[in-house]
Amino acid sequence: MDEQKKTLCLSADREDDIVAAGRLLKNGGLVAIPTETVYGLAANALNGRAAAAIFAAKGRPMDNPLIVHISNLEQWGPLVTEIPPRAMELARQFWPGPLTIILPKSDLIPDEVSAGQDTVAVRFPSHPVARAVIDAAGVPLAAPSANLSGSPSPTEAAHVMADLNGRIDAVLDGGPCIVGVESTVLTLAREVPRLLRPGGVTPEQLRQVLGQVEIDPAVLNPLGEGEKVLSPGMKYKHYSPKANVILLQGSWQQYRDFVNQKAGPGVFALCYDGESDFLQVPTVSYGGRQNAGEQARHLFDALRQLDKAGAKVIYARCPEPQGVGLAVYNRLIRAAGFEVIQLD
Ligand code: AMP
Ligand code: MG
């Protein structure tokens, strides 16, 4: 999208603004909306041209499919060829909420949305504003994160404006997002369910419902040369601030000593709460050491703050890849382009 648009700032507190957002979307426009995970850049999911505009606004690679958002279970059936019992059981347990379920797609889904795949990813968000906008639009909404492709995902309306002002029709401000990282993506389009992206719903929770769940190798590891990835979004360097992020794996003492040795212009630390007093570089903290939920909520904002503060190199505390921490680790290791230093 080359021509500049005037991006309207709408407020989720105003009923009229929700109606306006719905109208823009129904007519093929692009509106960033709050969800419980991150802000999504929404378009009518049944309109291929509207969906194509999302890719242009974000600079998103065309082979990376979009998640379709619904506001009631009845909207799901027409989008897929079939809803198997295990999918229904997941919906009963985790919807509305931060879980995306992939199934074979129906002909209603334009190729732009599925990016040429024969499957479609669907989510029923819990955020009341997201649901109100889907209702107002009267159609399911395709919505990837509302950031420029590759940059940290937006968890506040101001993050959306920093990236997309002039490139989209409107942003609907509904305050900060509660989960803070994108949804868990699970494919049921194969025999054994497979986790493609970790998020607010954990592998442990999924296994309680499904029994066996495979973790896609791309969740934790960089792709090898020529390897095929099931979830195209996982193959890019992603979620990255402008500064160079390096993850440090080791104890707190090892981290502190390493970072203090490196102190110099442009060197910053991304640490846990309560650690800044012991570090001789400027810091931003992203939550308590034992609190993965808090880390998820603050990570993307922390990365944006570090850029604003002029960081050139960011030494980050490496999160524990357990529970919701798996999602935090997955995002941070991509922000770092898989650059990890073992301090042990
Ligand atoms: P985003 O909405 O920007 O957070 O990205 C959506 C994520 O879901 C990306 O990692 C996509 O690759 C993944 N995704 C969406 N639809 C599919 C699909 N049909 N098959 C596999 N992965 C998908
Ligand atoms: Mg994204």
CSV table of C-alpha atoms in Angstrom, one decimal, residues 60-272:
chain,number,residue,atom,x,y,z
A,60,ARG,CA,4.1,-9.8,5.1
A,61,PRO,CA,5.5,-12.6,3.0
A,62,MET,CA,2.6,-13.8,0.8
A,63,ASP,CA,3.3,-17.5,1.8
A,64,ASN,CA,2.4,-16.8,5.5
A,65,PRO,CA,-1.3,-17.7,6.1
A,66,LEU,CA,-3.7,-15.6,8.2
A,67,ILE,CA,-5.7,-16.7,11.3
A,68,VAL,CA,-9.5,-16.3,10.9
A,69,HIS,CA,-11.3,-14.9,13.9
A,70,ILE,CA,-15.0,-15.8,14.8
A,71,SER,CA,-17.3,-14.6,17.5
A,72,ASN,CA,-19.5,-17.7,17.8
A,73,LEU,CA,-19.1,-21.4,17.2
A,74,GLU,CA,-21.7,-21.5,14.3
A,75,GLN,CA,-19.3,-19.4,12.2
A,76,TRP,CA,-16.7,-22.2,12.3
A,77,GLY,CA,-18.5,-25.0,10.3
A,78,PRO,CA,-18.7,-23.2,7.0
A,79,LEU,CA,-15.0,-22.3,7.0
A,80,VAL,CA,-13.7,-26.0,7.2
A,81,THR,CA,-14.6,-29.3,5.5
A,82,GLU,CA,-15.4,-30.9,8.8
A,83,ILE,CA,-15.2,-30.4,12.6
A,84,PRO,CA,-13.9,-33.7,14.1
A,85,PRO,CA,-14.9,-34.5,17.7
A,86,ARG,CA,-11.4,-33.8,19.0
A,87,ALA,CA,-11.6,-30.2,17.6
A,88,MET,CA,-15.0,-29.7,19.2
A,89,GLU,CA,-13.6,-30.9,22.5
A,90,LEU,CA,-10.7,-28.4,22.3
A,91,ALA,CA,-13.2,-25.6,21.5
A,92,ARG,CA,-15.3,-26.6,24.6
A,93,GLN,CA,-12.2,-26.5,26.8
A,94,PHE,CA,-10.3,-23.5,25.4
A,95,TRP,CA,-12.6,-21.2,23.5
A,96,PRO,CA,-13.1,-18.4,23.7
A,97,GLY,CA,-9.4,-18.0,24.3
A,98,PRO,CA,-5.8,-17.9,22.9
A,99,LEU,CA,-5.9,-21.2,20.9
A,100,THR,CA,-5.9,-21.4,17.1
A,101,ILE,CA,-7.0,-24.7,15.5
A,102,ILE,CA,-6.0,-25.7,11.9
A,103,LEU,CA,-8.3,-27.9,9.9
A,104,PRO,CA,-8.8,-28.6,6.1
A,105,LYS,CA,-10.5,-25.5,4.6
A,106,SER,CA,-13.7,-25.1,2.7
A,107,ASP,CA,-14.1,-23.2,-0.5
A,108,LEU,CA,-15.3,-20.1,1.4
A,109,ILE,CA,-11.7,-19.3,2.4
A,110,PRO,CA,-9.9,-17.3,-0.3
A,111,ASP,CA,-6.4,-18.3,-1.3
A,112,GLU,CA,-5.0,-15.1,0.0
A,113,VAL,CA,-6.1,-16.1,3.6
A,114,SER,CA,-4.7,-19.6,3.5
A,115,ALA,CA,-1.7,-18.5,1.4
A,116,GLY,CA,-2.2,-21.4,-0.9
A,117,GLN,CA,-2.4,-24.1,1.8
A,118,ASP,CA,-5.4,-26.4,1.8
A,119,THR,CA,-6.0,-25.7,5.5
A,120,VAL,CA,-7.4,-22.8,7.6
A,121,ALA,CA,-6.5,-21.6,11.0
A,122,VAL,CA,-9.4,-20.4,13.2
A,123,ARG,CA,-9.7,-18.8,16.6
A,124,PHE,CA,-12.5,-17.6,18.8
A,125,PRO,CA,-11.0,-14.8,20.9
A,126,SER,CA,-12.2,-14.0,24.4
A,127,HIS,CA,-11.7,-10.2,24.2
A,128,PRO,CA,-15.1,-8.6,24.4
A,129,VAL,CA,-14.1,-5.8,22.0
A,130,ALA,CA,-12.7,-8.3,19.4
A,131,ARG,CA,-16.0,-10.2,19.5
A,132,ALA,CA,-18.1,-7.0,19.3
A,133,VAL,CA,-16.2,-5.9,16.2
A,134,ILE,CA,-16.6,-9.3,14.5
A,135,ASP,CA,-20.3,-9.1,15.3
A,136,ALA,CA,-20.5,-5.6,13.9
A,137,ALA,CA,-18.7,-6.6,10.7
A,138,GLY,CA,-21.0,-9.6,10.3
A,139,VAL,CA,-18.2,-11.7,8.8
A,140,PRO,CA,-15.3,-13.7,10.2
A,141,LEU,CA,-12.1,-11.5,10.3
A,142,ALA,CA,-8.7,-12.5,9.1
A,143,ALA,CA,-6.2,-10.9,11.5
A,144,PRO,CA,-2.4,-11.4,11.9
A,145,SER,CA,-0.6,-9.3,14.5
A,146,ALA,CA,-0.9,-5.5,13.7
A,147,ASN,CA,2.8,-4.8,13.3
A,148,LEU,CA,5.2,-4.4,10.4
A,149,SER,CA,6.3,-7.9,9.5
A,150,GLY,CA,9.3,-8.9,11.5
A,151,SER,CA,9.0,-6.3,14.3
A,152,PRO,CA,7.8,-7.0,17.8
A,153,SER,CA,4.0,-7.6,18.0
A,154,PRO,CA,1.8,-4.8,19.3
A,155,THR,CA,0.3,-5.1,22.7
A,156,GLU,CA,-1.0,-1.4,22.8
A,157,ALA,CA,-2.7,0.8,20.3
A,158,ALA,CA,0.4,3.1,20.4
A,159,HIS,CA,2.6,0.2,19.1
A,160,VAL,CA,0.2,-0.2,16.2
A,161,MET,CA,0.4,3.5,15.3
A,162,ALA,CA,4.2,3.4,15.5
A,163,ASP,CA,4.3,0.7,12.8
A,164,LEU,CA,1.2,1.2,10.6
A,165,ASN,CA,0.0,4.9,10.8
A,166,GLY,CA,-0.8,5.9,7.3
A,167,ARG,CA,-1.0,2.3,6.0
A,168,ILE,CA,-4.4,1.2,7.5
A,169,ASP,CA,-7.9,2.7,7.8
A,170,ALA,CA,-8.2,2.7,11.6
A,171,VAL,CA,-7.0,1.5,15.0
A,172,LEU,CA,-9.5,0.7,17.7
A,173,ASP,CA,-7.9,1.4,21.1
A,174,GLY,CA,-9.0,-1.1,23.8
A,175,GLY,CA,-6.1,-0.7,26.2
A,176,PRO,CA,-3.2,-3.1,26.7
A,177,CYS,CA,-3.5,-6.9,25.9
A,178,ILE,CA,-3.7,-9.3,28.7
A,179,VAL,CA,-1.8,-12.4,27.4
A,180,GLY,CA,0.8,-10.4,25.4
A,181,VAL,CA,2.0,-13.1,23.1
A,182,GLU,CA,0.2,-14.5,20.0
A,183,SER,CA,-2.1,-17.5,20.3
A,184,THR,CA,-1.1,-21.1,20.5
A,185,VAL,CA,-1.3,-22.6,17.0
A,186,LEU,CA,-2.3,-26.3,16.8
A,187,THR,CA,-2.9,-28.3,13.6
A,188,LEU,CA,-5.4,-31.1,13.6
A,189,ALA,CA,-5.0,-31.6,9.8
A,190,ARG,CA,-2.7,-34.6,10.5
A,191,GLU,CA,-3.1,-37.8,12.5
A,192,VAL,CA,-1.2,-36.7,15.6
A,193,PRO,CA,-2.1,-33.1,16.6
A,194,ARG,CA,1.0,-30.9,16.4
A,195,LEU,CA,1.8,-27.6,18.1
A,196,LEU,CA,3.2,-25.2,15.5
A,197,ARG,CA,3.4,-22.1,17.8
A,198,PRO,CA,3.3,-22.0,21.6
A,199,GLY,CA,1.1,-19.4,23.3
A,200,GLY,CA,-1.2,-18.8,26.2
A,201,VAL,CA,-2.6,-22.4,26.1
A,202,THR,CA,0.2,-24.7,27.0
A,203,PRO,CA,1.3,-28.1,25.6
A,204,GLU,CA,0.4,-29.6,29.0
A,205,GLN,CA,-3.2,-28.3,28.8
A,206,LEU,CA,-3.6,-29.6,25.3
A,207,ARG,CA,-2.3,-33.0,26.3
A,208,GLN,CA,-4.9,-33.2,29.0
A,209,VAL,CA,-7.6,-33.1,26.3
A,210,LEU,CA,-5.9,-34.8,23.3
A,211,GLY,CA,-3.4,-37.3,24.9
A,212,GLN,CA,-0.6,-37.1,22.4
A,213,VAL,CA,0.6,-33.7,21.0
A,214,GLU,CA,3.8,-33.4,19.0
A,215,ILE,CA,5.8,-30.2,19.2
A,216,ASP,CA,7.0,-29.0,15.8
A,217,PRO,CA,10.8,-28.9,15.7
A,218,ALA,CA,10.6,-25.2,14.5
A,219,VAL,CA,9.2,-24.2,17.9
A,220,LEU,CA,12.6,-24.5,19.6
A,221,ASN,CA,15.1,-24.8,16.8
A,222,PRO,CA,16.2,-22.9,13.7
A,223,LEU,CA,15.3,-24.5,10.4
A,224,GLY,CA,18.0,-26.4,8.7
A,225,GLU,CA,19.0,-25.7,5.1
A,226,GLY,CA,16.1,-26.8,2.8
A,227,GLU,CA,13.8,-28.0,5.6
A,228,LYS,CA,10.1,-27.5,5.1
A,229,VAL,CA,8.2,-25.7,7.8
A,230,LEU,CA,4.5,-26.5,8.6
A,231,SER,CA,3.8,-23.0,9.9
A,232,PRO,CA,5.4,-20.5,7.6
A,233,GLY,CA,5.4,-17.8,10.2
A,234,MET,CA,8.0,-19.7,12.2
A,235,LYS,CA,10.7,-19.6,9.6
A,236,TYR,CA,11.4,-15.9,9.5
A,237,LYS,CA,13.6,-13.8,11.9
A,238,HIS,CA,10.7,-12.3,13.8
A,239,TYR,CA,9.6,-10.1,16.7
A,240,SER,CA,12.9,-8.3,16.4
A,241,PRO,CA,13.7,-4.8,17.7
A,242,LYS,CA,16.3,-2.8,15.6
A,243,ALA,CA,18.9,-3.6,18.2
A,244,ASN,CA,20.8,-6.9,18.2
A,245,VAL,CA,19.4,-9.3,20.8
A,246,ILE,CA,21.6,-11.9,22.4
A,247,LEU,CA,20.2,-14.5,24.8
A,248,LEU,CA,22.3,-15.5,27.7
A,249,GLN,CA,21.8,-18.9,29.2
A,250,GLY,CA,23.1,-19.4,32.7
A,251,SER,CA,22.7,-18.4,36.4
A,252,TRP,CA,21.9,-14.9,37.6
A,253,GLN,CA,25.5,-14.5,38.8
A,254,GLN,CA,26.9,-15.5,35.5
A,255,TYR,CA,24.5,-13.2,33.7
A,256,ARG,CA,25.4,-10.2,35.9
A,257,ASP,CA,29.1,-10.8,35.6
A,258,PHE,CA,29.0,-11.2,31.8
A,259,VAL,CA,26.8,-8.1,31.3
A,260,ASN,CA,28.8,-5.9,33.6
A,261,GLN,CA,32.0,-6.8,31.7
A,262,LYS,CA,30.4,-5.8,28.4
A,263,ALA,CA,29.2,-2.4,29.7
A,264,GLY,CA,29.6,0.3,27.0
A,265,PRO,CA,27.8,2.6,24.7
A,266,GLY,CA,24.5,1.1,23.3
A,267,VAL,CA,24.7,-2.0,25.5
A,268,PHE,CA,21.5,-2.7,27.4
A,269,ALA,CA,20.1,-5.5,29.5
A,270,LEU,CA,16.7,-7.2,29.2
A,271,CYS,CA,16.4,-8.6,32.7
A,272,TYR,CA,13.9,-9.7,35.4
